[in-house]
Coordinates of C-alpha atoms in Angstrom, one line a residue:
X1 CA 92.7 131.7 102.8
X2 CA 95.4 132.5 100.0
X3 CA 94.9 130.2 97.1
X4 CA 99.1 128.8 96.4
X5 CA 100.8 130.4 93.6
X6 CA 100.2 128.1 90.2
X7 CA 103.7 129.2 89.5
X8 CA 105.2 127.4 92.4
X9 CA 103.8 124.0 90.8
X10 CA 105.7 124.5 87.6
X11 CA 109.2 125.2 89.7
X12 CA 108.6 121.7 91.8
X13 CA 108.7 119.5 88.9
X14 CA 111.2 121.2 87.3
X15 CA 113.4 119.9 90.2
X16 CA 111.2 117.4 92.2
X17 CA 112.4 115.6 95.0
X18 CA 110.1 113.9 97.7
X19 CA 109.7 116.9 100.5
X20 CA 108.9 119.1 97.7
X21 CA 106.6 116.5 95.5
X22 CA 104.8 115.9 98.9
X23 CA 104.3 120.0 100.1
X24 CA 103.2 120.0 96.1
X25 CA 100.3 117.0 96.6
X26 CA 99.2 119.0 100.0
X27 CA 98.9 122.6 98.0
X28 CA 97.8 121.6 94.8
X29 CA 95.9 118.2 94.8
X30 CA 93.7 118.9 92.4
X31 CA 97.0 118.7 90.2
X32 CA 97.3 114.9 90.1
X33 CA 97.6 114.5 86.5
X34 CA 100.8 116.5 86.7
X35 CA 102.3 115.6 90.2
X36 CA 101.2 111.7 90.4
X37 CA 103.6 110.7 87.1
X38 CA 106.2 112.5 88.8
X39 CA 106.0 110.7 92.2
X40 CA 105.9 107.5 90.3
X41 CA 108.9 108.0 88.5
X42 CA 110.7 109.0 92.1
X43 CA 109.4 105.7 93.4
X44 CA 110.6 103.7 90.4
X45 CA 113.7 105.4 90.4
X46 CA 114.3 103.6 93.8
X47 CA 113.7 106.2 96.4
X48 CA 113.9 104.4 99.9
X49 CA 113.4 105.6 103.9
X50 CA 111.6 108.6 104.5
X51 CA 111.3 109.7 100.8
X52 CA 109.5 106.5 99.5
X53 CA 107.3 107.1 102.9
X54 CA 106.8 110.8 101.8
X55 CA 106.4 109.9 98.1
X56 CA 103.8 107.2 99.2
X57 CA 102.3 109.9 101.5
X58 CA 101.7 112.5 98.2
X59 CA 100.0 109.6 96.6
X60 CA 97.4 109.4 99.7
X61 CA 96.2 113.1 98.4
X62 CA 94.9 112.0 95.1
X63 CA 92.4 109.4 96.3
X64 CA 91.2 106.3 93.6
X65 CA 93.9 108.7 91.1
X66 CA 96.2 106.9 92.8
X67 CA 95.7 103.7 91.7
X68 CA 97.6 104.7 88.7
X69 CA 101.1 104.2 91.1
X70 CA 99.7 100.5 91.7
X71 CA 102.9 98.8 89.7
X72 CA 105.0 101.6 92.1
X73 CA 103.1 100.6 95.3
X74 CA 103.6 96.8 94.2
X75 CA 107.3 97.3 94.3
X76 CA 107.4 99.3 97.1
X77 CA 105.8 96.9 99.1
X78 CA 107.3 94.1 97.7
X79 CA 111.2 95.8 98.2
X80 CA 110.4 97.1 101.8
X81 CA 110.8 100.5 100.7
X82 CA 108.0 102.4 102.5
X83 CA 106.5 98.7 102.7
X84 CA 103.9 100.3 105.4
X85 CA 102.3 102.9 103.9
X86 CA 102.6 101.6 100.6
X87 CA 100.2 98.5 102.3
X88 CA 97.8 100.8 103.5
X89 CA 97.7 102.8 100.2
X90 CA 97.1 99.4 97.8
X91 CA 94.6 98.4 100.3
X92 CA 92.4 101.5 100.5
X93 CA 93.1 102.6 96.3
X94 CA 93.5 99.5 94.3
X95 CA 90.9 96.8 92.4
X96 CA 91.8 93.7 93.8
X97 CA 93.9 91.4 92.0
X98 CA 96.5 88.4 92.2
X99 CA 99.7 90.1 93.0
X100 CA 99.2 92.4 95.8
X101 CA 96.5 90.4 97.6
X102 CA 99.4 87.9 97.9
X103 CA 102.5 90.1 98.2
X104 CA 100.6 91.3 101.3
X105 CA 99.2 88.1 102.7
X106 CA 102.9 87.5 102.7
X107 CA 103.7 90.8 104.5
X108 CA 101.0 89.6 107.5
X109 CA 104.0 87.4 108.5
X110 CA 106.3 89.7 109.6
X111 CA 107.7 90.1 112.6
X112 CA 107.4 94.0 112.3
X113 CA 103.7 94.8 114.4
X114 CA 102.9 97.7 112.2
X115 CA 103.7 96.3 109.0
X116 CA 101.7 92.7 110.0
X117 CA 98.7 94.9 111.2
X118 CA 98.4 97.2 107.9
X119 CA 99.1 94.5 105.5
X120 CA 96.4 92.7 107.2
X121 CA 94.0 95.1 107.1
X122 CA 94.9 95.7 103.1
X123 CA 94.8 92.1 102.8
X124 CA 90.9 92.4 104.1
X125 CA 90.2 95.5 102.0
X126 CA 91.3 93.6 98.9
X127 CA 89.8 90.1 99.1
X128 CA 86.8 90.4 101.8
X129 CA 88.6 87.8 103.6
X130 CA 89.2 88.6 107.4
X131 CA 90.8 85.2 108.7
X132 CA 94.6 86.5 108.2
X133 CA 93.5 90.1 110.1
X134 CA 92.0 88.5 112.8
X135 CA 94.9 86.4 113.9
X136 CA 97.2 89.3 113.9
X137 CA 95.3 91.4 116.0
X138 CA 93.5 88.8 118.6
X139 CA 97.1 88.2 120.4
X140 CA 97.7 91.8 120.1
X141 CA 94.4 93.0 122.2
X142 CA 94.7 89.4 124.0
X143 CA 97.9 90.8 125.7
X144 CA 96.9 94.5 126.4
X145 CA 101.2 95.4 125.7
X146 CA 102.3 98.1 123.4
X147 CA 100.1 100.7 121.8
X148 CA 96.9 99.1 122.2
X149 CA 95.0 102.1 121.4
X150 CA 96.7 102.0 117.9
X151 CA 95.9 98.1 117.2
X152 CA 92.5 99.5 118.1
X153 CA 92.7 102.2 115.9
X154 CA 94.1 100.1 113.0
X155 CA 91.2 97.4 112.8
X156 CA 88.2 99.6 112.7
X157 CA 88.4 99.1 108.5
X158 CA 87.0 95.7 109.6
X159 CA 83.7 96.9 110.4
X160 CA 81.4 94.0 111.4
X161 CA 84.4 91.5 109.9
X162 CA 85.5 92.2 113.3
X163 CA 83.3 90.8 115.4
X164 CA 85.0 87.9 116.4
X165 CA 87.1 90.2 118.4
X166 CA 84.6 92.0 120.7
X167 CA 85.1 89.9 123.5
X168 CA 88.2 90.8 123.5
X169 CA 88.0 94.5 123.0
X170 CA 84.7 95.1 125.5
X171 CA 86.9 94.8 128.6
X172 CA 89.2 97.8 127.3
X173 CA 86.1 100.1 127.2
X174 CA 87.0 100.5 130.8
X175 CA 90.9 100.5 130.6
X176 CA 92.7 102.7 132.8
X177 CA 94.5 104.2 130.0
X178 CA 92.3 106.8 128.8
X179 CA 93.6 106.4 125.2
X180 CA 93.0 102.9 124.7
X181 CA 89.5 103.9 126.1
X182 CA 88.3 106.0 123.7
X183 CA 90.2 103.5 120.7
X184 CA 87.7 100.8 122.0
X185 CA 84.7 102.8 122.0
X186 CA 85.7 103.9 118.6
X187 CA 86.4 99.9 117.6
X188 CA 83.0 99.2 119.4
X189 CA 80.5 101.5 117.5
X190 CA 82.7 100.8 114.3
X191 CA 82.0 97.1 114.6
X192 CA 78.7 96.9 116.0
X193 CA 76.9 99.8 114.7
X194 CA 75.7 101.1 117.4
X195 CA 76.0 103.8 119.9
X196 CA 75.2 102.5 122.8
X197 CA 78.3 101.1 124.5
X198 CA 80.5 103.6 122.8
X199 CA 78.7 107.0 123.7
X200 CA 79.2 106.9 127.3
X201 CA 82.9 106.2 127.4
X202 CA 83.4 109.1 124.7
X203 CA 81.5 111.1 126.3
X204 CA 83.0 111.2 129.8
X205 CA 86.4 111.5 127.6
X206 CA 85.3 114.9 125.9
X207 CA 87.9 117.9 127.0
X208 CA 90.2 120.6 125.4
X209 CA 93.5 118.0 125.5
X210 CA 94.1 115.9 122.4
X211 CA 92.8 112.5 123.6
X212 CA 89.5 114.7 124.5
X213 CA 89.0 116.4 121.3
X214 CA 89.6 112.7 119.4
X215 CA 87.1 111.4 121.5
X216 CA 84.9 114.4 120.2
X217 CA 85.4 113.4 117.0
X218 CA 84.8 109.8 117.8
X219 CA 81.4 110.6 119.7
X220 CA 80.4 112.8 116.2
X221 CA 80.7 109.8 114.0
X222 CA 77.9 108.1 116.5
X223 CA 75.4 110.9 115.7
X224 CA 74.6 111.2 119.2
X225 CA 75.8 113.8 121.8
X226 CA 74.2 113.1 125.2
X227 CA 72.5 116.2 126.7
X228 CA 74.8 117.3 129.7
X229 CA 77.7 117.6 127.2
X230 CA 76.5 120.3 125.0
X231 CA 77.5 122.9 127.9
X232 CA 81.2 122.1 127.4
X233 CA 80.5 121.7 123.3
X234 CA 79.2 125.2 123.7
X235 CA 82.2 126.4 125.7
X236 CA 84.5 124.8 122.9
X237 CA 82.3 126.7 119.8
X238 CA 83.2 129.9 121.3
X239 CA 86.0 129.5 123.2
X240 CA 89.1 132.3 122.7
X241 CA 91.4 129.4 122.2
X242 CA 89.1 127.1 119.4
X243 CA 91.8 128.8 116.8
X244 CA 95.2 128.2 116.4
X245 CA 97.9 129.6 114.3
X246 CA 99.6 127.0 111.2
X247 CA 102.9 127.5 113.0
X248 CA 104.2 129.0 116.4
X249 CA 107.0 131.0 115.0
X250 CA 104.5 133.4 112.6
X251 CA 101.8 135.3 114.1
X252 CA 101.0 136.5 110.2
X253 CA 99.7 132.9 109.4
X254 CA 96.6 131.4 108.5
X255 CA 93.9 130.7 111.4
X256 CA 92.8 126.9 111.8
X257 CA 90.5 125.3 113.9
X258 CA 92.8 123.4 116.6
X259 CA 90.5 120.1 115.9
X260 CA 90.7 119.7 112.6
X261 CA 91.7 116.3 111.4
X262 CA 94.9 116.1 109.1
X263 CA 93.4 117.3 105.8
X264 CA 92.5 114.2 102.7
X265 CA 93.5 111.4 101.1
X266 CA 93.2 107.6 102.3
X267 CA 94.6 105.7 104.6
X268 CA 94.0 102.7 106.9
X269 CA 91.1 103.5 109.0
X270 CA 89.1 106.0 106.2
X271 CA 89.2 110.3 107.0
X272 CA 89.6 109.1 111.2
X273 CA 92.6 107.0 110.6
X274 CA 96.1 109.1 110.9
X275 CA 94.1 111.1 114.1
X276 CA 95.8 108.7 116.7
X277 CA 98.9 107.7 115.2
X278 CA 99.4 111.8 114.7
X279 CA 98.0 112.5 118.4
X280 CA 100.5 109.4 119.8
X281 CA 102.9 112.4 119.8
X282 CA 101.2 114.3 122.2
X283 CA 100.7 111.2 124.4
X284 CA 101.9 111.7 128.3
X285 CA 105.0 110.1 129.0
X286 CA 105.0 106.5 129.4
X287 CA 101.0 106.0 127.8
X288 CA 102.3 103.8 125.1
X289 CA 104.3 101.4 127.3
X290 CA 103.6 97.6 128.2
X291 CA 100.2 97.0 129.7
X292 CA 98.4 100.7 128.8
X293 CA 95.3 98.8 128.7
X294 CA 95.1 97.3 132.0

């Protein structure tokens, strides 16, 4: 693979801007020292909608460097600007302390699902304490509404913490939506730490369609592949299709493995996280309605 030009660094902060800083952070993030000053001065200079979200997003590639954006993050979070990914960011980069632990205990009130659910989860990652993340998600399985695959998703950062909520998530191991299956095999083995309840449900999951090939990675994490799959993992090593072009319109592009996770940086739920919330594009129609885990 073609290493980017250096040069094209140098031209992007001579005129940054948030689409540019964040194809920069992607292409260059061993560059942090250069690129991370510059998305902080974007985000202080009061960037809001999608460029605060695709500053906050460039921050994500630097890992612990990006604690260095915590007063930025703080703000963001405390403004609304980006308040989302700015939670999940403090939570998964920053040393705990007073003012975001309670800027997003606050945040766990809103009315907004996604911004409750990842402020929670940052709340957790920053003071240990799970109470305020298990009320926001227990009425959120409890109900089996909405895109209970991604509440699944979300909480896995719990680990153990999460426990209380297994009695809750066990009956969605045999959901009829096969997303919010494989999501509660993925909660299961997170929280529990073992395979065995997990494994089968991925398992039967496994194919070449998106929710398949998460479920593959899923069944990975386990460390255990159950002997009649390893035909169809076969099939997949050398299949004619494993490959895939970085863009349909090229055929001059660089080849890349069609289940490869979005590449570094944090986020909510570790290197798995962004895999469903990306693949809740690819979803069939009406799979994130009311009741997908019934």
């Amino acid at each position: 693979m073609p290493r980017p030009d250096p040069r094209a660094l140098d031209l992007v902060l001579q005129r940054p801007d948030a689409q540019t800083l964040k194809a920069a952070a992607l292409s260059f993030p061993e560059a942090g020292d250069r690129l991370i000053p510059a998305i902080r001065s974007a985000l202080a200079a009061g960037a809001t909608g999608n460029a605060a979200i695709d500053l906050v997003g460039a921050l994500e590639r630097f890992g612990t460097a990006a604690r260095q954006a915590r007063p930025e993050l703080v703000d963001c979070l405390r403004t609304g600007r980006g308040a989302i990914v700015a939670a999940r960011l403090l939570g998964c980069t920053s040393i705990p302390s007073p003012e975001p632990t309670a800027l997003l205990l606050k945040a766990v009130q809103s009315a907004d699902a996604s911004l409750s659910i990842a402020a929670a989860v940052a709340h957790y990652q920053l003071s240990g304490e799970a109470e305020p993340a298990l009320r926001t998600f227990a009425p959120l399985l409890a109900t089996a509404k909405g895109p209970t695959h991604w509440y699944l998703a979300s909480l896995t950062p719990l680990g153990s913490a999460a426990a209380p909520l297994l009695p809750t998530i066990e009956p969605l191991l045999t959901a009829r939506y096969d997303w919010t299956r494989m999501a509660a095999a993925e909660a299961h083995h997170a929280i529990t730490g073992s395979p065995d309840r997990a494994v089968p449900v991925l398992a039967e999951l496994v194919s070449a369609a998106p929710v398949g090939l998460s479920a593959l990675k899923a069944l990975a994490a386990t460390g255990e592949v159950p002997e009649h799959l390893r035909p169809t993992l076969r099939a997949f090593a050398f299949s004619p299709l494993r490959l895939l072009s970085d863009t349909p319109f090229s055929e001059e592009t660089t080849p890349r493995r069609s289940y490869e996770p979005s590449p570094g940086g944090c986020s909510p739920t570790g290197s798995r996280a962004r895999l469903l919330s990306a693949d809740k594009s690819q979803e069939p129609e009406g799979g994130g309605g009311a009741g997908e885990g019934a």
